[in-house]
JSON list of C-alpha atoms in Angstrom, two decimals:
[
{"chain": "A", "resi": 293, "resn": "UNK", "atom": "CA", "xyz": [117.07, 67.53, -92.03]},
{"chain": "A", "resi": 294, "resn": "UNK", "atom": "CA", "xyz": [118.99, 66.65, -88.77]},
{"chain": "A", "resi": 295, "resn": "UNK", "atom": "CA", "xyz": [118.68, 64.72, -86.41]},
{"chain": "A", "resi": 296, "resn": "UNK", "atom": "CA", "xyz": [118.01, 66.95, -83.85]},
{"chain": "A", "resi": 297, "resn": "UNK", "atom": "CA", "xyz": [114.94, 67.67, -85.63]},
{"chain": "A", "resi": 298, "resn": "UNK", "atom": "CA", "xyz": [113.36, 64.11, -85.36]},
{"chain": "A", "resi": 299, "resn": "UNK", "atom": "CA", "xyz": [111.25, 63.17, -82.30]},
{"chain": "A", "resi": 300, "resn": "UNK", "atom": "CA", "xyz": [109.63, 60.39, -80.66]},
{"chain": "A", "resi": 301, "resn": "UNK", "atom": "CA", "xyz": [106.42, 60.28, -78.79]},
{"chain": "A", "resi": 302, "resn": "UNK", "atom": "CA", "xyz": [105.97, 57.92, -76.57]},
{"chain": "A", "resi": 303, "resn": "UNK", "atom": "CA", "xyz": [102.59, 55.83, -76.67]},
{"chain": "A", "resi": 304, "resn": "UNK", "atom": "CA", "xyz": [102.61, 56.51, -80.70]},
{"chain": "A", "resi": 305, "resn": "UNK", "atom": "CA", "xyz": [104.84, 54.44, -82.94]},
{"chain": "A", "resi": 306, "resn": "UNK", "atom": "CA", "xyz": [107.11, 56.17, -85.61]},
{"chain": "A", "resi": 307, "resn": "UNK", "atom": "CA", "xyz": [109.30, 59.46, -86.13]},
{"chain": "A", "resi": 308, "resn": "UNK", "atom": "CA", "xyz": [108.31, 62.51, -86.37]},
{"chain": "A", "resi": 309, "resn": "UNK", "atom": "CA", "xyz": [109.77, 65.79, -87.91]},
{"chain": "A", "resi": 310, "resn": "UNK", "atom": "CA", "xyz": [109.29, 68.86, -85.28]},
{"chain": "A", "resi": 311, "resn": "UNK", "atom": "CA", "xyz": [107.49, 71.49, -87.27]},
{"chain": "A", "resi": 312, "resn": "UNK", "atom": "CA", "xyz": [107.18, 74.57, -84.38]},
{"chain": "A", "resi": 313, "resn": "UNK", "atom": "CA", "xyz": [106.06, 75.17, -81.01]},
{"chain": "A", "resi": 314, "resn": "UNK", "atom": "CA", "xyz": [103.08, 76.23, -79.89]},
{"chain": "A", "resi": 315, "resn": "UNK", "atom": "CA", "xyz": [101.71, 77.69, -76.85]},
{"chain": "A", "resi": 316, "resn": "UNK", "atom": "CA", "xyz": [100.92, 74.19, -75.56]},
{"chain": "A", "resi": 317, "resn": "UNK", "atom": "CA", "xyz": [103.84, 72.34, -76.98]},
{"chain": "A", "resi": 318, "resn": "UNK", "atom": "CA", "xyz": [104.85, 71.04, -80.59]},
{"chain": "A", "resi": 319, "resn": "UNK", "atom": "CA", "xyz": [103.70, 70.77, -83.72]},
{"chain": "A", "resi": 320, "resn": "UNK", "atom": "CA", "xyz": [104.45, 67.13, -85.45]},
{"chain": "A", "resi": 321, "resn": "UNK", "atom": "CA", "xyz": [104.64, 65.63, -88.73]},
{"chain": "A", "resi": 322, "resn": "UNK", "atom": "CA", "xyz": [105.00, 61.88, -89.26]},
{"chain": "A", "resi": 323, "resn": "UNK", "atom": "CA", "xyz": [108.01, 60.75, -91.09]},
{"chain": "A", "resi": 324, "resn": "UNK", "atom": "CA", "xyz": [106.18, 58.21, -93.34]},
{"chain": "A", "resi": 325, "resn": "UNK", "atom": "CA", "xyz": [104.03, 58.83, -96.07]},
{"chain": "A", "resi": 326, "resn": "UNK", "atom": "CA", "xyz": [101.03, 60.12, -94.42]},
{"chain": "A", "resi": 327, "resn": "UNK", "atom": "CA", "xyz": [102.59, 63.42, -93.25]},
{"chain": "A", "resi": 328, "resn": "UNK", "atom": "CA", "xyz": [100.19, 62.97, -90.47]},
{"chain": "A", "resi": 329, "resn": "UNK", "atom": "CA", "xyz": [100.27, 66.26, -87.87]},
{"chain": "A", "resi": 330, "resn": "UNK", "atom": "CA", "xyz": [99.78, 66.37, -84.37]},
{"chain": "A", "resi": 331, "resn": "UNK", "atom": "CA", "xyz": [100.36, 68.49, -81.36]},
{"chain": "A", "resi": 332, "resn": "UNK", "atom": "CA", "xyz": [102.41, 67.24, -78.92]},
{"chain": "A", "resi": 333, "resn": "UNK", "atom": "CA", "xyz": [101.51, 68.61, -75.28]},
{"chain": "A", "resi": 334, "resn": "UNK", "atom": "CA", "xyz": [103.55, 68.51, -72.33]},
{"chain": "A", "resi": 335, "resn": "UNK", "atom": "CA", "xyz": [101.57, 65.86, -71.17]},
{"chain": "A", "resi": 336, "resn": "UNK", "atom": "CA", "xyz": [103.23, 63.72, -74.11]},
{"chain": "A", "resi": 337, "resn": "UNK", "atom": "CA", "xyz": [106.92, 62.31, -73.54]},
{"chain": "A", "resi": 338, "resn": "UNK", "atom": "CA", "xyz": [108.55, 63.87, -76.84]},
{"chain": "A", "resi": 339, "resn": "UNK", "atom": "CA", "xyz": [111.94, 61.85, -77.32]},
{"chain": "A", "resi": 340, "resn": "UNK", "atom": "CA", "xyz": [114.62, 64.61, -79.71]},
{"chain": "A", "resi": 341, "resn": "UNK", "atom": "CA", "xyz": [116.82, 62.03, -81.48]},
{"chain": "A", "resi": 342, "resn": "UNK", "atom": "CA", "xyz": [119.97, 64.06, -81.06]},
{"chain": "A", "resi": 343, "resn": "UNK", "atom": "CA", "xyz": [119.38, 63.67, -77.17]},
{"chain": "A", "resi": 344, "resn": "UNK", "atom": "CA", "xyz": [119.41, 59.87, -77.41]},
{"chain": "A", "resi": 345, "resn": "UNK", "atom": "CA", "xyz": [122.87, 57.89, -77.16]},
{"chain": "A", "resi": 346, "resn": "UNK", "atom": "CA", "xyz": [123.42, 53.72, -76.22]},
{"chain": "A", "resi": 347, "resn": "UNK", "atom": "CA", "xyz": [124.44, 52.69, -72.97]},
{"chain": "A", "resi": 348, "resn": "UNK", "atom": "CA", "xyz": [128.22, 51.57, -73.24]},
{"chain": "A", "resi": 349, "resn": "UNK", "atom": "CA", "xyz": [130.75, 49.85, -70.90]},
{"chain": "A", "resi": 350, "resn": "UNK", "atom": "CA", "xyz": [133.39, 52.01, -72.47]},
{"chain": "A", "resi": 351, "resn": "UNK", "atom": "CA", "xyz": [134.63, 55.20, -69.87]},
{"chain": "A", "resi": 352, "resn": "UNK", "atom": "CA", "xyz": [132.06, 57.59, -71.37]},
{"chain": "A", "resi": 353, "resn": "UNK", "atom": "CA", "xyz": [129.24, 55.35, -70.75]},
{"chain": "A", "resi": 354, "resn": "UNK", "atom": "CA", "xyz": [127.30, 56.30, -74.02]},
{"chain": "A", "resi": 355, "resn": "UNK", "atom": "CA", "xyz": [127.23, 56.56, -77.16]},
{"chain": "A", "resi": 356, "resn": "UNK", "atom": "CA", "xyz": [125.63, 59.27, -79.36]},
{"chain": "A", "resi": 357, "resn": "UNK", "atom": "CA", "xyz": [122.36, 57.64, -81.67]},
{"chain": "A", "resi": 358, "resn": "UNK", "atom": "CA", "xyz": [123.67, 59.63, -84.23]},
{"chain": "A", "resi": 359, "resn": "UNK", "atom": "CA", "xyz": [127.29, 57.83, -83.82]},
{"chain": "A", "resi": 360, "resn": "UNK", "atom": "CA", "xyz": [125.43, 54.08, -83.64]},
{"chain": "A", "resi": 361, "resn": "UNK", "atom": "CA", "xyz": [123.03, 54.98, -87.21]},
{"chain": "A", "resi": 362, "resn": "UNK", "atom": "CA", "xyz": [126.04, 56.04, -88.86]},
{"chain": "A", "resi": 363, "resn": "UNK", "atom": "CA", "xyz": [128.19, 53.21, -88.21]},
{"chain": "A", "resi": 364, "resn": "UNK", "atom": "CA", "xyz": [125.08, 50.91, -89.14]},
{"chain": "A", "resi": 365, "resn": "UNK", "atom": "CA", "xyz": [124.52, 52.92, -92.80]},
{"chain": "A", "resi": 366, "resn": "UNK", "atom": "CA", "xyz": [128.90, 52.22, -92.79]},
{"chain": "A", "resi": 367, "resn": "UNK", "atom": "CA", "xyz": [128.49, 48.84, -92.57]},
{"chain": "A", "resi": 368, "resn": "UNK", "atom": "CA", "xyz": [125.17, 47.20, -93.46]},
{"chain": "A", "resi": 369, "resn": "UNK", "atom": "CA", "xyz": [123.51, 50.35, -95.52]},
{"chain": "A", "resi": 370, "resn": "UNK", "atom": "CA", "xyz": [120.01, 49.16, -96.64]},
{"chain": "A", "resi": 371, "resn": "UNK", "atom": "CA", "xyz": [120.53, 45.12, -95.70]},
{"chain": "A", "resi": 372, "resn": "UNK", "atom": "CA", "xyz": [120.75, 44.92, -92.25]},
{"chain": "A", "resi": 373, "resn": "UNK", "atom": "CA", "xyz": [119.99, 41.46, -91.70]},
{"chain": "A", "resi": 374, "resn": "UNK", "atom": "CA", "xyz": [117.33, 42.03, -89.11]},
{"chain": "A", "resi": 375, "resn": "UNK", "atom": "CA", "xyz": [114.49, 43.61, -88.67]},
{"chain": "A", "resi": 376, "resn": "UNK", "atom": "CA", "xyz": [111.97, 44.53, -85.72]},
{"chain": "A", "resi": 377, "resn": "UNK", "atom": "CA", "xyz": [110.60, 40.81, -85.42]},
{"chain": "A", "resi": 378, "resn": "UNK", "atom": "CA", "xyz": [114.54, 39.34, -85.61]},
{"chain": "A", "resi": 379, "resn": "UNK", "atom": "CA", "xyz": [114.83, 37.27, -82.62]},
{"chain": "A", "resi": 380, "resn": "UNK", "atom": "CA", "xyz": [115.85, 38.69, -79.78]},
{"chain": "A", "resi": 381, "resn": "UNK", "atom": "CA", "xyz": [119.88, 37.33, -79.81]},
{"chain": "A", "resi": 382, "resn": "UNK", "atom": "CA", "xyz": [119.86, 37.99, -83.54]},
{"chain": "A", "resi": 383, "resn": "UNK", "atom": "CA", "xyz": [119.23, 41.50, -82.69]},
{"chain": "A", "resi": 384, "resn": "UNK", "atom": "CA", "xyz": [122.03, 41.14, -79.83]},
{"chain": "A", "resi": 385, "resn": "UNK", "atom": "CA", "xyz": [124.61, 40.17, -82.17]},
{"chain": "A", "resi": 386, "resn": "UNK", "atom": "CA", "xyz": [123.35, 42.92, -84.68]},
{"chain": "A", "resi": 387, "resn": "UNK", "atom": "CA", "xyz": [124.20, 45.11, -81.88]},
{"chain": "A", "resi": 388, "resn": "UNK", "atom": "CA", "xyz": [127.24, 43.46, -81.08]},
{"chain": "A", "resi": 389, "resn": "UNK", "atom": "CA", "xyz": [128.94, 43.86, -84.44]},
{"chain": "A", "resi": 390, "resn": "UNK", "atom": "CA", "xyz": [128.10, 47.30, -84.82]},
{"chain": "A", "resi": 391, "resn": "UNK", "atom": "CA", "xyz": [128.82, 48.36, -81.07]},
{"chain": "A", "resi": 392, "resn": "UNK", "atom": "CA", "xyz": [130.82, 45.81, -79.60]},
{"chain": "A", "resi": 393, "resn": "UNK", "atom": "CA", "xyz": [130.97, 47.91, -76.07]},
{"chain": "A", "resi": 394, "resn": "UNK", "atom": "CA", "xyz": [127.28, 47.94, -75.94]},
{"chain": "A", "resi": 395, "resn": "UNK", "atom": "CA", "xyz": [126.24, 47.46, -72.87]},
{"chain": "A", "resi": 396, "resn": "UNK", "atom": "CA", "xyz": [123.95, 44.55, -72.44]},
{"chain": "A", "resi": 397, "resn": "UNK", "atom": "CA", "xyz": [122.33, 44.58, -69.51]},
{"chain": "A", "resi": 398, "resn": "UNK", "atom": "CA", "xyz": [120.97, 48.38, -69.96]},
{"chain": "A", "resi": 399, "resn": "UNK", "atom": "CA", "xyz": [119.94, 48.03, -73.45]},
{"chain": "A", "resi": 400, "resn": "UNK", "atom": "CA", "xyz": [117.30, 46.02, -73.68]},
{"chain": "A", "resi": 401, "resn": "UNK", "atom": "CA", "xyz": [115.93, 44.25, -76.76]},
{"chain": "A", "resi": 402, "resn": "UNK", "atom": "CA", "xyz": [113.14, 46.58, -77.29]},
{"chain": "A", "resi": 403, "resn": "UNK", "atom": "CA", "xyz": [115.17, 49.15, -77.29]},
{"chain": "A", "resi": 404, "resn": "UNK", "atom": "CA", "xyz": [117.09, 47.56, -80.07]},
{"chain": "A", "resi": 405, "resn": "UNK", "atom": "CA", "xyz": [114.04, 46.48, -81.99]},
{"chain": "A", "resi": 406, "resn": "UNK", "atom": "CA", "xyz": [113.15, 50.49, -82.01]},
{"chain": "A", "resi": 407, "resn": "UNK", "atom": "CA", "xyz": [116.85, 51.09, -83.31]},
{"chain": "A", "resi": 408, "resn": "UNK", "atom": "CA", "xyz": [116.32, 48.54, -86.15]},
{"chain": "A", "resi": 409, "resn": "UNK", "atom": "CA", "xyz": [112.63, 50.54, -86.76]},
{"chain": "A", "resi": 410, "resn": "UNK", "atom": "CA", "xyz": [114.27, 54.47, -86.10]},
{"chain": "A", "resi": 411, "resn": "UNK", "atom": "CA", "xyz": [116.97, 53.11, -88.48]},
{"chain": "A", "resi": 412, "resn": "UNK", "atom": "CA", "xyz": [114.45, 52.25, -91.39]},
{"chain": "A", "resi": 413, "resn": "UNK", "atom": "CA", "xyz": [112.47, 55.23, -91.30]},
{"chain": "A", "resi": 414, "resn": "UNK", "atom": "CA", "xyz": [114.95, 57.36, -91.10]},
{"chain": "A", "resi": 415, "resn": "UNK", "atom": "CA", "xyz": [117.25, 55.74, -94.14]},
{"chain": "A", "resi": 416, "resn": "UNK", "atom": "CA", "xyz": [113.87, 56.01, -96.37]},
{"chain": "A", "resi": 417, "resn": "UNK", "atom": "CA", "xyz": [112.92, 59.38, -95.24]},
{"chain": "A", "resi": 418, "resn": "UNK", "atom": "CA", "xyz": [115.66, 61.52, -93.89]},
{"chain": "A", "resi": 419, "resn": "UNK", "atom": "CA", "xyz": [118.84, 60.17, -95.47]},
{"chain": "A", "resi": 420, "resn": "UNK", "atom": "CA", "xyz": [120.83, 62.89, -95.26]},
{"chain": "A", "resi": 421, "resn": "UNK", "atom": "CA", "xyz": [121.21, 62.41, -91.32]},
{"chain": "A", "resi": 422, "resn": "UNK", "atom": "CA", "xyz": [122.96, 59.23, -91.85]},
{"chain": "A", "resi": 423, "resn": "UNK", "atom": "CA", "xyz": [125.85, 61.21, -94.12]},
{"chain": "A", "resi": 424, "resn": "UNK", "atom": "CA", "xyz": [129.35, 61.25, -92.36]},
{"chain": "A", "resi": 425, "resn": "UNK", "atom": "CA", "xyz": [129.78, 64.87, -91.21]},
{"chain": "A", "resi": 426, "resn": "UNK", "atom": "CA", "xyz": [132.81, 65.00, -93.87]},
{"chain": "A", "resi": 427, "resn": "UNK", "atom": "CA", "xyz": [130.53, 64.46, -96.65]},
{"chain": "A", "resi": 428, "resn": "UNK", "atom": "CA", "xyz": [127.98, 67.31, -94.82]},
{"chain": "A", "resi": 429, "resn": "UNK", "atom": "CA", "xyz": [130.97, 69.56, -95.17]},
{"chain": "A", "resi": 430, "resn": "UNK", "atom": "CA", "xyz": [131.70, 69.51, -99.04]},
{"chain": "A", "resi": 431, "resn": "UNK", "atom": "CA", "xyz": [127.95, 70.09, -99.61]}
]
């Protein structure tokens, strides 16, 4: 899996895998357990993963998700130290020491509490789209 095949929906908590379109929008299967389906309609705000990058003071301005959950899996793997209820400067420092050019005032706490979640989910379930793209290309 990649990561340009994980959504988000906003309103409904979790990841989902895109299955295929539909005349109406998207098929959608939960990343947990539950392989629960839905269809997302244009009416939902579907969120591809591979779309997403942090707000940075750097001269891009952003950094790639896919960048940021790599260099988490680098340094932390499976004990991050934090978690979605982490205090809210807890999860600032987390931030911090694995994107020290974060920018602060765009990236708000919630939106690093769903980074700490996205990161979870996606370590149990899709591990393969934290691999460095050198270890992609010996497979």
């Amino acid at each position: 899996m990649e990561l340009s095949e994980i959504a988000s929906v906003s309103g409904k908590g979790g990841l989902y895998k895109v299955l295929a379109p539909t005349k109406a929008g998207v098929i959608l299967e939960s990343l947990d357990e539950t392989k629960s389906r839905i269809v997302a309609s244009a009416s939902n705000r579907i969120s591809l993963l591979h779309e997403i990058s942090i707000y940075t003071r750097t001269k891009e301005g952003t950094t790639p998700l896919q960048a940021v959950l790599r260099k988490i899996k680098k340094d932390f793997d499976n004990d991050l130290g934090v978690d979605a209820n982490s205090d809210a400067n807890e999860l600032k420092a987390f931030m911090k020491s694995v994107l020290p050019e974060y920018d602060e005032d765009r990236v708000y706490v919630s939106d690093l509490k769903k980074l700490v979640k996205w990161y979870g989910v996606i370590s149990q379930y899709a591990p393969e789209v934290l691999a460095e793209e050198s270890a992609k290309a010996k497979d």
